[in-house]
Amino acid sequence: MRGKDFSVEQAAGTLESLYEKYRGEKGAVIPLLQDVQEEFGYLPEEAVNWIADRLEVPRSFFFGVATFYAQFHLAPRGKNIITACSGTACHVKGSERIINFIKRDLGLTDKQETTEDMGFTLEKVNCVGVCSISPVVIINKKVHGKAAPAKILKEIKLLKKKK
Ligand code: FES
């Protein structure tokens, strides 16, 4: 069950099996959160609360970890993930321009990361570690170096067609 419509009732079976897997392992917070995210595509607040309560670990502890690590997402994410690097090297090579093109193409406002139809999430990150090929855009884990707006928009167009 992924996307916007998370409900504890519908996810009961999955939550129960995650609880069984981590029962007695109160220290395994990160792997547990990774599993929850793998199941639902993000960390639904109700799911984290449910598991924290069952494991008798304070909810705030889980949320502290979830908000500390960039790998965790507390809001639903789109089917396709576009990660645009806006670190210094990429910025110098025009990453903002590319990001603006992508936003416009997807109809995203400045405060919005995910499209209404949940098709795409655009996230900005600081340096993905391959500055020599900046500017860098990662689309569904595929790295596009020396990214040009036209090429990136073409990739997005192809993904839109796959819907
Ligand atoms: S700044 Fe973009 S890869 Fe380093």
PDB file of C-alpha atoms and ligand atoms in Angstrom:
ATOM      1  CA  MET A   1       0.000   0.000   0.000  1.00  0.00           C
ATOM      2  CA  ARG A   2       1.744   3.154  -1.185  1.00  0.00           C
ATOM      3  CA  GLY A   3       0.807   6.765  -1.748  1.00  0.00           C
ATOM      4  CA  LYS A   4      -1.630   9.099  -0.085  1.00  0.00           C
ATOM      5  CA  ASP A   5      -4.310   6.788   1.259  1.00  0.00           C
ATOM      6  CA  PHE A   6      -2.615   5.182   4.221  1.00  0.00           C
ATOM      7  CA  SER A   7      -4.889   3.762   6.884  1.00  0.00           C
ATOM      8  CA  VAL A   8      -3.880   1.736   9.909  1.00  0.00           C
ATOM      9  CA  GLU A   9      -6.862  -0.576   9.374  1.00  0.00           C
ATOM     10  CA  GLN A  10      -5.843  -1.445   5.831  1.00  0.00           C
ATOM     11  CA  ALA A  11      -2.185  -1.782   6.776  1.00  0.00           C
ATOM     12  CA  ALA A  12      -2.840  -3.865   9.893  1.00  0.00           C
ATOM     13  CA  GLY A  13      -1.336  -7.055   8.460  1.00  0.00           C
ATOM     14  CA  THR A  14       1.845  -5.344   7.309  1.00  0.00           C
ATOM     15  CA  LEU A  15       2.249  -3.451  10.573  1.00  0.00           C
ATOM     16  CA  GLU A  16       1.710  -6.645  12.551  1.00  0.00           C
ATOM     17  CA  SER A  17       4.455  -8.454  10.603  1.00  0.00           C
ATOM     18  CA  LEU A  18       6.855  -5.522  11.013  1.00  0.00           C
ATOM     19  CA  TYR A  19       6.123  -5.576  14.725  1.00  0.00           C
ATOM     20  CA  GLU A  20       6.826  -9.324  14.879  1.00  0.00           C
ATOM     21  CA  LYS A  21      10.102  -8.827  12.996  1.00  0.00           C
ATOM     22  CA  TYR A  22      11.387  -6.154  15.380  1.00  0.00           C
ATOM     23  CA  ARG A  23       9.834  -7.269  18.650  1.00  0.00           C
ATOM     24  CA  GLY A  24      12.581  -7.436  21.247  1.00  0.00           C
ATOM     25  CA  GLU A  25      14.930  -5.318  19.111  1.00  0.00           C
ATOM     26  CA  LYS A  26      14.239  -1.865  20.428  1.00  0.00           C
ATOM     27  CA  GLY A  27      17.607  -0.609  19.175  1.00  0.00           C
ATOM     28  CA  ALA A  28      16.846  -1.414  15.541  1.00  0.00           C
ATOM     29  CA  VAL A  29      15.113   1.899  14.889  1.00  0.00           C
ATOM     30  CA  ILE A  30      16.782   2.692  11.568  1.00  0.00           C
ATOM     31  CA  PRO A  31      16.204  -0.707   9.909  1.00  0.00           C
ATOM     32  CA  LEU A  32      12.632  -0.666  11.176  1.00  0.00           C
ATOM     33  CA  LEU A  33      11.982   2.790   9.721  1.00  0.00           C
ATOM     34  CA  GLN A  34      13.621   1.682   6.471  1.00  0.00           C
ATOM     35  CA  ASP A  35      11.252  -1.278   6.311  1.00  0.00           C
ATOM     36  CA  VAL A  36       8.232   0.926   7.009  1.00  0.00           C
ATOM     37  CA  GLN A  37       9.304   3.310   4.258  1.00  0.00           C
ATOM     38  CA  GLU A  38       9.933   0.422   1.889  1.00  0.00           C
ATOM     39  CA  GLU A  39       6.393  -0.830   2.500  1.00  0.00           C
ATOM     40  CA  PHE A  40       4.517   2.447   2.216  1.00  0.00           C
ATOM     41  CA  GLY A  41       6.830   4.639   0.148  1.00  0.00           C
ATOM     42  CA  TYR A  42       7.186   7.089   3.062  1.00  0.00           C
ATOM     43  CA  LEU A  43       6.751   7.081   6.829  1.00  0.00           C
ATOM     44  CA  PRO A  44       3.055   7.575   7.564  1.00  0.00           C
ATOM     45  CA  GLU A  45       2.718   9.186  10.990  1.00  0.00           C
ATOM     46  CA  GLU A  46       0.017   6.732  12.053  1.00  0.00           C
ATOM     47  CA  ALA A  47       2.209   3.762  11.114  1.00  0.00           C
ATOM     48  CA  VAL A  48       5.160   5.059  13.106  1.00  0.00           C
ATOM     49  CA  ASN A  49       2.914   5.808  16.084  1.00  0.00           C
ATOM     50  CA  TRP A  50       1.357   2.349  15.907  1.00  0.00           C
ATOM     51  CA  ILE A  51       4.733   0.601  15.880  1.00  0.00           C
ATOM     52  CA  ALA A  52       6.253   2.854  18.542  1.00  0.00           C
ATOM     53  CA  ASP A  53       3.317   2.145  20.839  1.00  0.00           C
ATOM     54  CA  ARG A  54       3.480  -1.613  20.262  1.00  0.00           C
ATOM     55  CA  LEU A  55       7.235  -1.687  20.860  1.00  0.00           C
ATOM     56  CA  GLU A  56       6.772   0.581  23.881  1.00  0.00           C
ATOM     57  CA  VAL A  57       9.301   3.067  22.559  1.00  0.00           C
ATOM     58  CA  PRO A  58       8.433   6.782  22.819  1.00  0.00           C
ATOM     59  CA  ARG A  59       6.983   8.057  19.531  1.00  0.00           C
ATOM     60  CA  SER A  60       9.245  11.093  19.766  1.00  0.00           C
ATOM     61  CA  PHE A  61      12.287   8.846  19.572  1.00  0.00           C
ATOM     62  CA  PHE A  62      11.210   7.424  16.197  1.00  0.00           C
ATOM     63  CA  PHE A  63      10.364  10.862  14.859  1.00  0.00           C
ATOM     64  CA  GLY A  64      13.669  12.250  16.112  1.00  0.00           C
ATOM     65  CA  VAL A  65      15.519   9.631  14.049  1.00  0.00           C
ATOM     66  CA  ALA A  66      13.196  10.036  11.052  1.00  0.00           C
ATOM     67  CA  THR A  67      13.714  13.782  10.876  1.00  0.00           C
ATOM     68  CA  PHE A  68      17.476  13.564  11.421  1.00  0.00           C
ATOM     69  CA  TYR A  69      18.260  11.366   8.416  1.00  0.00           C
ATOM     70  CA  ALA A  70      17.609  12.678   4.924  1.00  0.00           C
ATOM     71  CA  GLN A  71      16.804   9.148   3.717  1.00  0.00           C
ATOM     72  CA  PHE A  72      13.465   9.226   5.551  1.00  0.00           C
ATOM     73  CA  HIS A  73      10.385  10.924   4.180  1.00  0.00           C
ATOM     74  CA  LEU A  74       7.435  11.924   6.312  1.00  0.00           C
ATOM     75  CA  ALA A  75       5.194  12.905   3.419  1.00  0.00           C
ATOM     76  CA  PRO A  76       3.927  10.729   0.555  1.00  0.00           C
ATOM     77  CA  ARG A  77       6.192  10.776  -2.471  1.00  0.00           C
ATOM     78  CA  GLY A  78       5.479  10.505  -6.143  1.00  0.00           C
ATOM     79  CA  LYS A  79       5.875   7.426  -8.306  1.00  0.00           C
ATOM     80  CA  ASN A  80       8.921   8.994  -9.974  1.00  0.00           C
ATOM     81  CA  ILE A  81      11.607  10.668  -7.923  1.00  0.00           C
ATOM     82  CA  ILE A  82      13.689  13.450  -9.425  1.00  0.00           C
ATOM     83  CA  THR A  83      16.617  14.547  -7.303  1.00  0.00           C
ATOM     84  CA  ALA A  84      18.242  17.754  -8.443  1.00  0.00           C
ATOM     85  CA  CYS A  85      21.587  18.656  -6.962  1.00  0.00           C
ATOM     86  CA  SER A  86      21.883  22.271  -5.954  1.00  0.00           C
ATOM     87  CA  GLY A  87      25.283  22.072  -4.304  1.00  0.00           C
ATOM     88  CA  THR A  88      27.870  24.710  -5.121  1.00  0.00           C
ATOM     89  CA  ALA A  89      29.400  23.071  -8.209  1.00  0.00           C
ATOM     90  CA  CYS A  90      25.985  22.320  -9.696  1.00  0.00           C
ATOM     91  CA  HIS A  91      24.689  25.754  -8.784  1.00  0.00           C
ATOM     92  CA  VAL A  92      27.577  27.361 -10.648  1.00  0.00           C
ATOM     93  CA  LYS A  93      26.771  25.200 -13.671  1.00  0.00           C
ATOM     94  CA  GLY A  94      23.127  26.279 -13.757  1.00  0.00           C
ATOM     95  CA  SER A  95      21.214  23.819 -11.585  1.00  0.00           C
ATOM     96  CA  GLU A  96      18.623  26.450 -10.581  1.00  0.00           C
ATOM     97  CA  ARG A  97      17.712  26.980 -14.198  1.00  0.00           C
ATOM     98  CA  ILE A  98      17.179  23.241 -14.680  1.00  0.00           C
ATOM     99  CA  ILE A  99      15.163  23.009 -11.475  1.00  0.00           C
ATOM    100  CA  ASN A 100      12.939  25.859 -12.624  1.00  0.00           C
ATOM    101  CA  PHE A 101      12.366  24.158 -15.970  1.00  0.00           C
ATOM    102  CA  ILE A 102      11.405  20.923 -14.201  1.00  0.00           C
ATOM    103  CA  LYS A 103       9.079  22.733 -11.791  1.00  0.00           C
ATOM    104  CA  ARG A 104       7.357  24.529 -14.613  1.00  0.00           C
ATOM    105  CA  ASP A 105       7.027  21.319 -16.617  1.00  0.00           C
ATOM    106  CA  LEU A 106       5.498  19.471 -13.673  1.00  0.00           C
ATOM    107  CA  GLY A 107       3.346  22.403 -12.561  1.00  0.00           C
ATOM    108  CA  LEU A 108       4.938  22.544  -9.118  1.00  0.00           C
ATOM    109  CA  THR A 109       4.742  25.638  -6.957  1.00  0.00           C
ATOM    110  CA  ASP A 110       7.709  26.754  -4.842  1.00  0.00           C
ATOM    111  CA  LYS A 111       6.307  25.067  -1.752  1.00  0.00           C
ATOM    112  CA  GLN A 112       5.299  21.870  -3.513  1.00  0.00           C
ATOM    113  CA  GLU A 113       7.582  18.869  -3.998  1.00  0.00           C
ATOM    114  CA  THR A 114       5.070  16.354  -5.299  1.00  0.00           C
ATOM    115  CA  THR A 115       2.592  16.682  -8.140  1.00  0.00           C
ATOM    116  CA  GLU A 116      -1.133  16.456  -7.353  1.00  0.00           C
ATOM    117  CA  ASP A 117      -1.451  13.162  -9.189  1.00  0.00           C
ATOM    118  CA  MET A 118       1.458  11.708  -7.190  1.00  0.00           C
ATOM    119  CA  GLY A 119       3.304  11.075 -10.440  1.00  0.00           C
ATOM    120  CA  PHE A 120       6.492  12.980  -9.568  1.00  0.00           C
ATOM    121  CA  THR A 121       8.444  14.254  -6.606  1.00  0.00           C
ATOM    122  CA  LEU A 122      11.167  16.816  -7.180  1.00  0.00           C
ATOM    123  CA  GLU A 123      13.658  17.164  -4.379  1.00  0.00           C
ATOM    124  CA  LYS A 124      16.673  19.435  -4.109  1.00  0.00           C
ATOM    125  CA  VAL A 125      19.765  18.124  -2.368  1.00  0.00           C
ATOM    126  CA  ASN A 126      23.216  19.416  -1.576  1.00  0.00           C
ATOM    127  CA  CYS A 127      26.060  17.749  -3.449  1.00  0.00           C
ATOM    128  CA  VAL A 128      25.542  14.140  -4.430  1.00  0.00           C
ATOM    129  CA  GLY A 129      29.303  13.655  -4.657  1.00  0.00           C
ATOM    130  CA  VAL A 130      29.911  13.738  -8.401  1.00  0.00           C
ATOM    131  CA  CYS A 131      30.764  17.402  -8.873  1.00  0.00           C
ATOM    132  CA  SER A 132      33.006  16.627 -11.869  1.00  0.00           C
ATOM    133  CA  ILE A 133      29.891  15.953 -13.956  1.00  0.00           C
ATOM    134  CA  SER A 134      27.797  18.835 -12.644  1.00  0.00           C
ATOM    135  CA  PRO A 135      25.070  19.842 -12.996  1.00  0.00           C
ATOM    136  CA  VAL A 136      23.568  16.569 -11.824  1.00  0.00           C
ATOM    137  CA  VAL A 137      19.968  15.378 -11.860  1.00  0.00           C
ATOM    138  CA  ILE A 138      19.030  11.893 -10.688  1.00  0.00           C
ATOM    139  CA  ILE A 139      15.833  10.455 -12.059  1.00  0.00           C
ATOM    140  CA  ASN A 140      14.629   7.265 -10.408  1.00  0.00           C
ATOM    141  CA  LYS A 141      18.182   6.494  -9.262  1.00  0.00           C
ATOM    142  CA  LYS A 142      19.695   7.019 -12.714  1.00  0.00           C
ATOM    143  CA  VAL A 143      22.356   9.711 -12.634  1.00  0.00           C
ATOM    144  CA  HIS A 144      22.306  12.299 -15.405  1.00  0.00           C
ATOM    145  CA  GLY A 145      25.559  14.232 -15.441  1.00  0.00           C
ATOM    146  CA  LYS A 146      26.211  17.461 -17.331  1.00  0.00           C
ATOM    147  CA  ALA A 147      22.460  17.676 -17.395  1.00  0.00           C
ATOM    148  CA  ALA A 148      20.856  19.924 -19.959  1.00  0.00           C
ATOM    149  CA  PRO A 149      17.249  21.086 -19.473  1.00  0.00           C
ATOM    150  CA  ALA A 150      16.104  19.688 -22.834  1.00  0.00           C
ATOM    151  CA  LYS A 151      17.441  16.213 -22.058  1.00  0.00           C
ATOM    152  CA  ILE A 152      15.940  16.147 -18.582  1.00  0.00           C
ATOM    153  CA  LEU A 153      12.561  17.326 -19.845  1.00  0.00           C
ATOM    154  CA  LYS A 154      12.683  14.608 -22.493  1.00  0.00           C
ATOM    155  CA  GLU A 155      13.250  11.977 -19.781  1.00  0.00           C
ATOM    156  CA  ILE A 156      10.318  13.371 -17.826  1.00  0.00           C
ATOM    157  CA  LYS A 157       8.137  13.297 -20.918  1.00  0.00           C
ATOM    158  CA  LEU A 158       8.920   9.611 -21.379  1.00  0.00           C
ATOM    159  CA  LEU A 159       7.985   8.914 -17.763  1.00  0.00           C
ATOM    160  CA  LYS A 160       4.725  10.799 -18.153  1.00  0.00           C
ATOM    161  CA  LYS A 161       3.851   8.553 -21.074  1.00  0.00           C
ATOM    162  CA  LYS A 162       4.475   5.445 -18.971  1.00  0.00           C
ATOM    163  CA  LYS A 163       1.697   6.375 -16.528  1.00  0.00           C
TER     164      LYS A 163
HETATM  165  S1  FES B   1      27.547  20.010  -6.108  1.00  0.00           S
HETATM  166 FE1  FES B   1      26.307  18.742  -7.342  1.00  0.00          FE
HETATM  167  S2  FES B   1      27.394  16.892  -7.361  1.00  0.00           S
HETATM  168 FE2  FES B   1      28.576  18.141  -6.054  1.00  0.00          FE
END
